[in-house]
Amino acid sequence: MAKPFFRLQKFLRRTQFLLFFLTAAYLMTGSLLLLQRARVALPQGPRASSSLQTLPVAAVALGMGLLDSRALRDPQVSPDLLLGVDMLRSPQTGARPGPRWLRSRNSELRQLRRRWFHHFMGDPQGPPALGPEAPRPAAHSRGTPIGCFSDAGQERTLKGAVFYDLRKMTISHCQDACAERSYIYAGLEAGAECYCGNRLPPMSVGLEECNQECKGEKGSVCGGVDRLSVYRVPELQPGSRKRRSVMYRGCFQMPENVSYAFPDSLTQTNMTVDTCAGFCSQKEFPLAILRGWECYCAYPTPQFNLRDAVDGSLCSQEAQTQRLGGYCEVYQTPVQDTRCTDRKFLPTKSKVFVALSSFPGAGNTWARHLIEHATGFYTGSYYFDGTLYNKGFKGEKDHWRSRRTICVKTHESGRREIEMFDSAILLIRNPYRSLVAEFNRKCAGHLGYAADRNWKSKEWPDFVNSYASWWSSHVLDWLQYGKRLLVVHYEELRRSLVPTLRDMVAFLNVSVSEERLLCVENNKEGSFRRRGRRPHDPELFTPEMKDLINGYIRTVDKALRDHNWTGLPREYVPR
């Protein structure tokens, strides 16, 4: 009896040793692979080299469960070790683990191992060994470098379009964005910011003051702190995105004082729309006005606000006979109206904490665009959305409680979340439109459309059943718990932009000139308008869905009237 027991004990000891040996080998192999990945993905430098040495330690510590969140917050833990741990963490670390998460994670690890294997074997055809956080390879810059310029004044050096990209900004990306909008110069600042314009100041600063590397292009300089690396924008290459076209705004009567209303002009024989629009674009004017052989450049003003268009035949007759009459054709150039593009954080912390509250899909981002350009101050957000930050919403990165922004975007409801704010603009949109917009965003991002399979699947009716009640409860909660409210209907903001926006700005306790409001009206669309036709059947709501939504509409309409607000627009209920 003792002999078989002894053999079994011996076998178990060998098995235990074998398991220990295989575990150690696996951990060492994984550490080497992670070290190799770090060598490829991390930038060079003394800090990078020190973090490479800590990667195997971090890998073993994480694999053995020796480091948890409390340990990482310990001030005695080496910063290099923390850097190594951060590299090993998945972007979805905060997600709740489950079978789907494990399958996706295992798939990512398999792909990484294949990349590392190809790199070790020296396979020139293997996949690139770039990690998910590594910047993309440097793109060839076609523009001509002009120099380094100061951007520290009260007004921007380049006043045109503005873009940000914290991870992938390159010189070519900035140049293409500016070229698409017919700008001559592209300026890069702080490694991740892109500014466009057609005019430069006469004096530059030393090239050594532009010393920050582009976030997405190693070895290239993208300005510095309050410093712009400026390039002349090349012509768009064949196959690139098309340059934005000139848009016809209508036929209008000429103002009485032409020289006062139109700051710049050009007269030549055989004047064409393209010639006039090109001239005004170079001068950074958003409007090109054509009358016979005369070309005028202007901004919308109270004397020439583009709200009283006349019959287009009056302008066509003038153009045919070349008579200098009292009518003109107006065209929108590709450049922005620069009178309302400068924005900044509040100079002092706001004493009134204001929310811009809406149900998702109700136009909150568009309302933020209007408020920022009207007031000149950034709006904040309860959430961080990198896509919005890259499109120019710089307050998106600021902490929502900083009180450095004019108002804070939120979709939250519930007494505790509402009573944190001193006042709020409550933006309400037709629930049918809001549900479609939010479903598109969830399935295809800010600018895309959900695919047909999404609308035809069970996902869409489940979405309506859960989100329709949220649309109702969101409004009811803010009406009940909000301390000071301004109710704004999205549809009214669309129909009557300037008067409604004037009320919103007054509610925020900011004084704004009429010229700035007209500038906002001229730039009203912003960067997040879905373009093109919806690629699906317009009849998305079943009779059961309509009955459900219409009941919520009647409930919200009654609550608004009970709180002495105007009820919902009649078009909310489908006829």
PDB file of N, CA and C in Angstrom, residues 340-378:
ATOM      1  N   CYS A 340     -16.488  86.134 -34.614  1.00  0.00           N
ATOM      2  CA  CYS A 340     -16.974  85.431 -33.425  1.00  0.00           C
ATOM      3  C   CYS A 340     -16.234  84.116 -33.186  1.00  0.00           C
ATOM      4  N   THR A 341     -15.056  83.948 -33.784  1.00  0.00           N
ATOM      5  CA  THR A 341     -14.337  82.682 -33.625  1.00  0.00           C
ATOM      6  C   THR A 341     -13.429  82.653 -32.397  1.00  0.00           C
ATOM      7  N   ASP A 342     -13.020  83.814 -31.897  1.00  0.00           N
ATOM      8  CA  ASP A 342     -12.151  83.842 -30.712  1.00  0.00           C
ATOM      9  C   ASP A 342     -12.947  83.450 -29.472  1.00  0.00           C
ATOM     10  N   ARG A 343     -12.443  82.456 -28.743  1.00  0.00           N
ATOM     11  CA  ARG A 343     -13.090  82.008 -27.510  1.00  0.00           C
ATOM     12  C   ARG A 343     -12.037  81.815 -26.434  1.00  0.00           C
ATOM     13  N   LYS A 344     -12.443  81.868 -25.202  1.00  0.00           N
ATOM     14  CA  LYS A 344     -11.515  81.720 -24.087  1.00  0.00           C
ATOM     15  C   LYS A 344     -12.281  81.223 -22.863  1.00  0.00           C
ATOM     16  N   PHE A 345     -11.540  80.843 -21.818  1.00  0.00           N
ATOM     17  CA  PHE A 345     -12.164  80.491 -20.554  1.00  0.00           C
ATOM     18  C   PHE A 345     -12.510  81.764 -19.786  1.00  0.00           C
ATOM     19  N   LEU A 346     -13.435  81.665 -18.861  1.00  0.00           N
ATOM     20  CA  LEU A 346     -13.811  82.813 -18.053  1.00  0.00           C
ATOM     21  C   LEU A 346     -12.591  83.343 -17.297  1.00  0.00           C
ATOM     22  N   PRO A 347     -12.405  84.652 -17.231  1.00  0.00           N
ATOM     23  CA  PRO A 347     -11.217  85.192 -16.539  1.00  0.00           C
ATOM     24  C   PRO A 347     -11.222  84.904 -15.038  1.00  0.00           C
ATOM     25  N   THR A 348     -12.414  84.830 -14.426  1.00  0.00           N
ATOM     26  CA  THR A 348     -12.550  84.460 -13.008  1.00  0.00           C
ATOM     27  C   THR A 348     -13.618  83.386 -12.889  1.00  0.00           C
ATOM     28  N   LYS A 349     -13.555  82.622 -11.826  1.00  0.00           N
ATOM     29  CA  LYS A 349     -14.519  81.547 -11.638  1.00  0.00           C
ATOM     30  C   LYS A 349     -15.932  82.106 -11.525  1.00  0.00           C
ATOM     31  N   SER A 350     -16.842  81.478 -12.242  1.00  0.00           N
ATOM     32  CA  SER A 350     -18.219  81.933 -12.249  1.00  0.00           C
ATOM     33  C   SER A 350     -18.884  81.692 -10.894  1.00  0.00           C
ATOM     34  N   LYS A 351     -19.656  82.672 -10.444  1.00  0.00           N
ATOM     35  CA  LYS A 351     -20.381  82.518  -9.186  1.00  0.00           C
ATOM     36  C   LYS A 351     -21.683  81.750  -9.378  1.00  0.00           C
ATOM     37  N   VAL A 352     -22.157  81.696 -10.595  1.00  0.00           N
ATOM     38  CA  VAL A 352     -23.395  80.988 -10.914  1.00  0.00           C
ATOM     39  C   VAL A 352     -23.045  79.763 -11.750  1.00  0.00           C
ATOM     40  N   PHE A 353     -23.407  78.597 -11.264  1.00  0.00           N
ATOM     41  CA  PHE A 353     -23.096  77.323 -11.914  1.00  0.00           C
ATOM     42  C   PHE A 353     -24.274  76.949 -12.806  1.00  0.00           C
ATOM     43  N   VAL A 354     -24.087  77.074 -14.142  1.00  0.00           N
ATOM     44  CA  VAL A 354     -25.184  76.946 -15.091  1.00  0.00           C
ATOM     45  C   VAL A 354     -25.043  75.642 -15.881  1.00  0.00           C
ATOM     46  N   ALA A 355     -26.153  74.930 -16.027  1.00  0.00           N
ATOM     47  CA  ALA A 355     -26.184  73.705 -16.825  1.00  0.00           C
ATOM     48  C   ALA A 355     -26.831  73.987 -18.175  1.00  0.00           C
ATOM     49  N   LEU A 356     -26.340  73.313 -19.199  1.00  0.00           N
ATOM     50  CA  LEU A 356     -27.031  73.244 -20.491  1.00  0.00           C
ATOM     51  C   LEU A 356     -27.537  71.818 -20.590  1.00  0.00           C
ATOM     52  N   SER A 357     -28.790  71.618 -20.208  1.00  0.00           N
ATOM     53  CA  SER A 357     -29.325  70.269 -20.029  1.00  0.00           C
ATOM     54  C   SER A 357     -30.240  69.894 -21.178  1.00  0.00           C
ATOM     55  N   SER A 358     -30.114  68.650 -21.619  1.00  0.00           N
ATOM     56  CA  SER A 358     -30.991  68.150 -22.673  1.00  0.00           C
ATOM     57  C   SER A 358     -30.980  66.632 -22.663  1.00  0.00           C
ATOM     58  N   PHE A 359     -31.975  66.048 -23.256  1.00  0.00           N
ATOM     59  CA  PHE A 359     -31.977  64.625 -23.554  1.00  0.00           C
ATOM     60  C   PHE A 359     -30.957  64.367 -24.670  1.00  0.00           C
ATOM     61  N   PRO A 360     -30.266  63.230 -24.669  1.00  0.00           N
ATOM     62  CA  PRO A 360     -29.315  62.951 -25.768  1.00  0.00           C
ATOM     63  C   PRO A 360     -30.003  63.020 -27.132  1.00  0.00           C
ATOM     64  N   GLY A 361     -29.331  63.629 -28.086  1.00  0.00           N
ATOM     65  CA  GLY A 361     -29.893  63.760 -29.424  1.00  0.00           C
ATOM     66  C   GLY A 361     -30.768  64.983 -29.604  1.00  0.00           C
ATOM     67  N   ALA A 362     -30.825  65.860 -28.581  1.00  0.00           N
ATOM     68  CA  ALA A 362     -31.696  67.033 -28.654  1.00  0.00           C
ATOM     69  C   ALA A 362     -30.976  68.277 -29.150  1.00  0.00           C
ATOM     70  N   GLY A 363     -29.751  68.159 -29.626  1.00  0.00           N
ATOM     71  CA  GLY A 363     -29.041  69.314 -30.179  1.00  0.00           C
ATOM     72  C   GLY A 363     -28.166  70.034 -29.192  1.00  0.00           C
ATOM     73  N   ASN A 364     -27.705  69.360 -28.134  1.00  0.00           N
ATOM     74  CA  ASN A 364     -26.883  70.008 -27.120  1.00  0.00           C
ATOM     75  C   ASN A 364     -25.570  70.512 -27.705  1.00  0.00           C
ATOM     76  N   THR A 365     -24.918  69.695 -28.534  1.00  0.00           N
ATOM     77  CA  THR A 365     -23.639  70.093 -29.131  1.00  0.00           C
ATOM     78  C   THR A 365     -23.809  71.311 -30.035  1.00  0.00           C
ATOM     79  N   TRP A 366     -24.889  71.329 -30.805  1.00  0.00           N
ATOM     80  CA  TRP A 366     -25.146  72.487 -31.667  1.00  0.00           C
ATOM     81  C   TRP A 366     -25.401  73.739 -30.832  1.00  0.00           C
ATOM     82  N   ALA A 367     -26.174  73.604 -29.744  1.00  0.00           N
ATOM     83  CA  ALA A 367     -26.425  74.741 -28.861  1.00  0.00           C
ATOM     84  C   ALA A 367     -25.130  75.239 -28.228  1.00  0.00           C
ATOM     85  N   ARG A 368     -24.217  74.330 -27.883  1.00  0.00           N
ATOM     86  CA  ARG A 368     -22.922  74.745 -27.345  1.00  0.00           C
ATOM     87  C   ARG A 368     -22.147  75.556 -28.378  1.00  0.00           C
ATOM     88  N   HIS A 369     -22.170  75.123 -29.617  1.00  0.00           N
ATOM     89  CA  HIS A 369     -21.500  75.867 -30.691  1.00  0.00           C
ATOM     90  C   HIS A 369     -22.045  77.292 -30.769  1.00  0.00           C
ATOM     91  N   LEU A 370     -23.356  77.445 -30.713  1.00  0.00           N
ATOM     92  CA  LEU A 370     -23.965  78.766 -30.806  1.00  0.00           C
ATOM     93  C   LEU A 370     -23.596  79.633 -29.593  1.00  0.00           C
ATOM     94  N   ILE A 371     -23.659  79.051 -28.405  1.00  0.00           N
ATOM     95  CA  ILE A 371     -23.369  79.804 -27.183  1.00  0.00           C
ATOM     96  C   ILE A 371     -21.906  80.237 -27.147  1.00  0.00           C
ATOM     97  N   GLU A 372     -20.989  79.341 -27.521  1.00  0.00           N
ATOM     98  CA  GLU A 372     -19.564  79.685 -27.495  1.00  0.00           C
ATOM     99  C   GLU A 372     -19.249  80.830 -28.445  1.00  0.00           C
ATOM    100  N   HIS A 373     -19.797  80.782 -29.651  1.00  0.00           N
ATOM    101  CA  HIS A 373     -19.491  81.833 -30.617  1.00  0.00           C
ATOM    102  C   HIS A 373     -20.219  83.131 -30.280  1.00  0.00           C
ATOM    103  N   ALA A 374     -21.364  83.047 -29.626  1.00  0.00           N
ATOM    104  CA  ALA A 374     -22.092  84.264 -29.262  1.00  0.00           C
ATOM    105  C   ALA A 374     -21.449  84.964 -28.073  1.00  0.00           C
ATOM    106  N   THR A 375     -21.039  84.205 -27.064  1.00  0.00           N
ATOM    107  CA  THR A 375     -20.486  84.809 -25.849  1.00  0.00           C
ATOM    108  C   THR A 375     -18.978  84.991 -25.890  1.00  0.00           C
ATOM    109  N   GLY A 376     -18.270  84.176 -26.686  1.00  0.00           N
ATOM    110  CA  GLY A 376     -16.810  84.208 -26.705  1.00  0.00           C
ATOM    111  C   GLY A 376     -16.178  83.393 -25.596  1.00  0.00           C
ATOM    112  N   PHE A 377     -16.983  82.597 -24.860  1.00  0.00           N
ATOM    113  CA  PHE A 377     -16.464  81.770 -23.778  1.00  0.00           C
ATOM    114  C   PHE A 377     -16.747  80.296 -24.056  1.00  0.00           C
ATOM    115  N   TYR A 378     -15.812  79.436 -23.624  1.00  0.00           N
ATOM    116  CA  TYR A 378     -15.978  77.997 -23.813  1.00  0.00           C
ATOM    117  C   TYR A 378     -17.105  77.462 -22.933  1.00  0.00           C
TER     118      TYR A 378
END
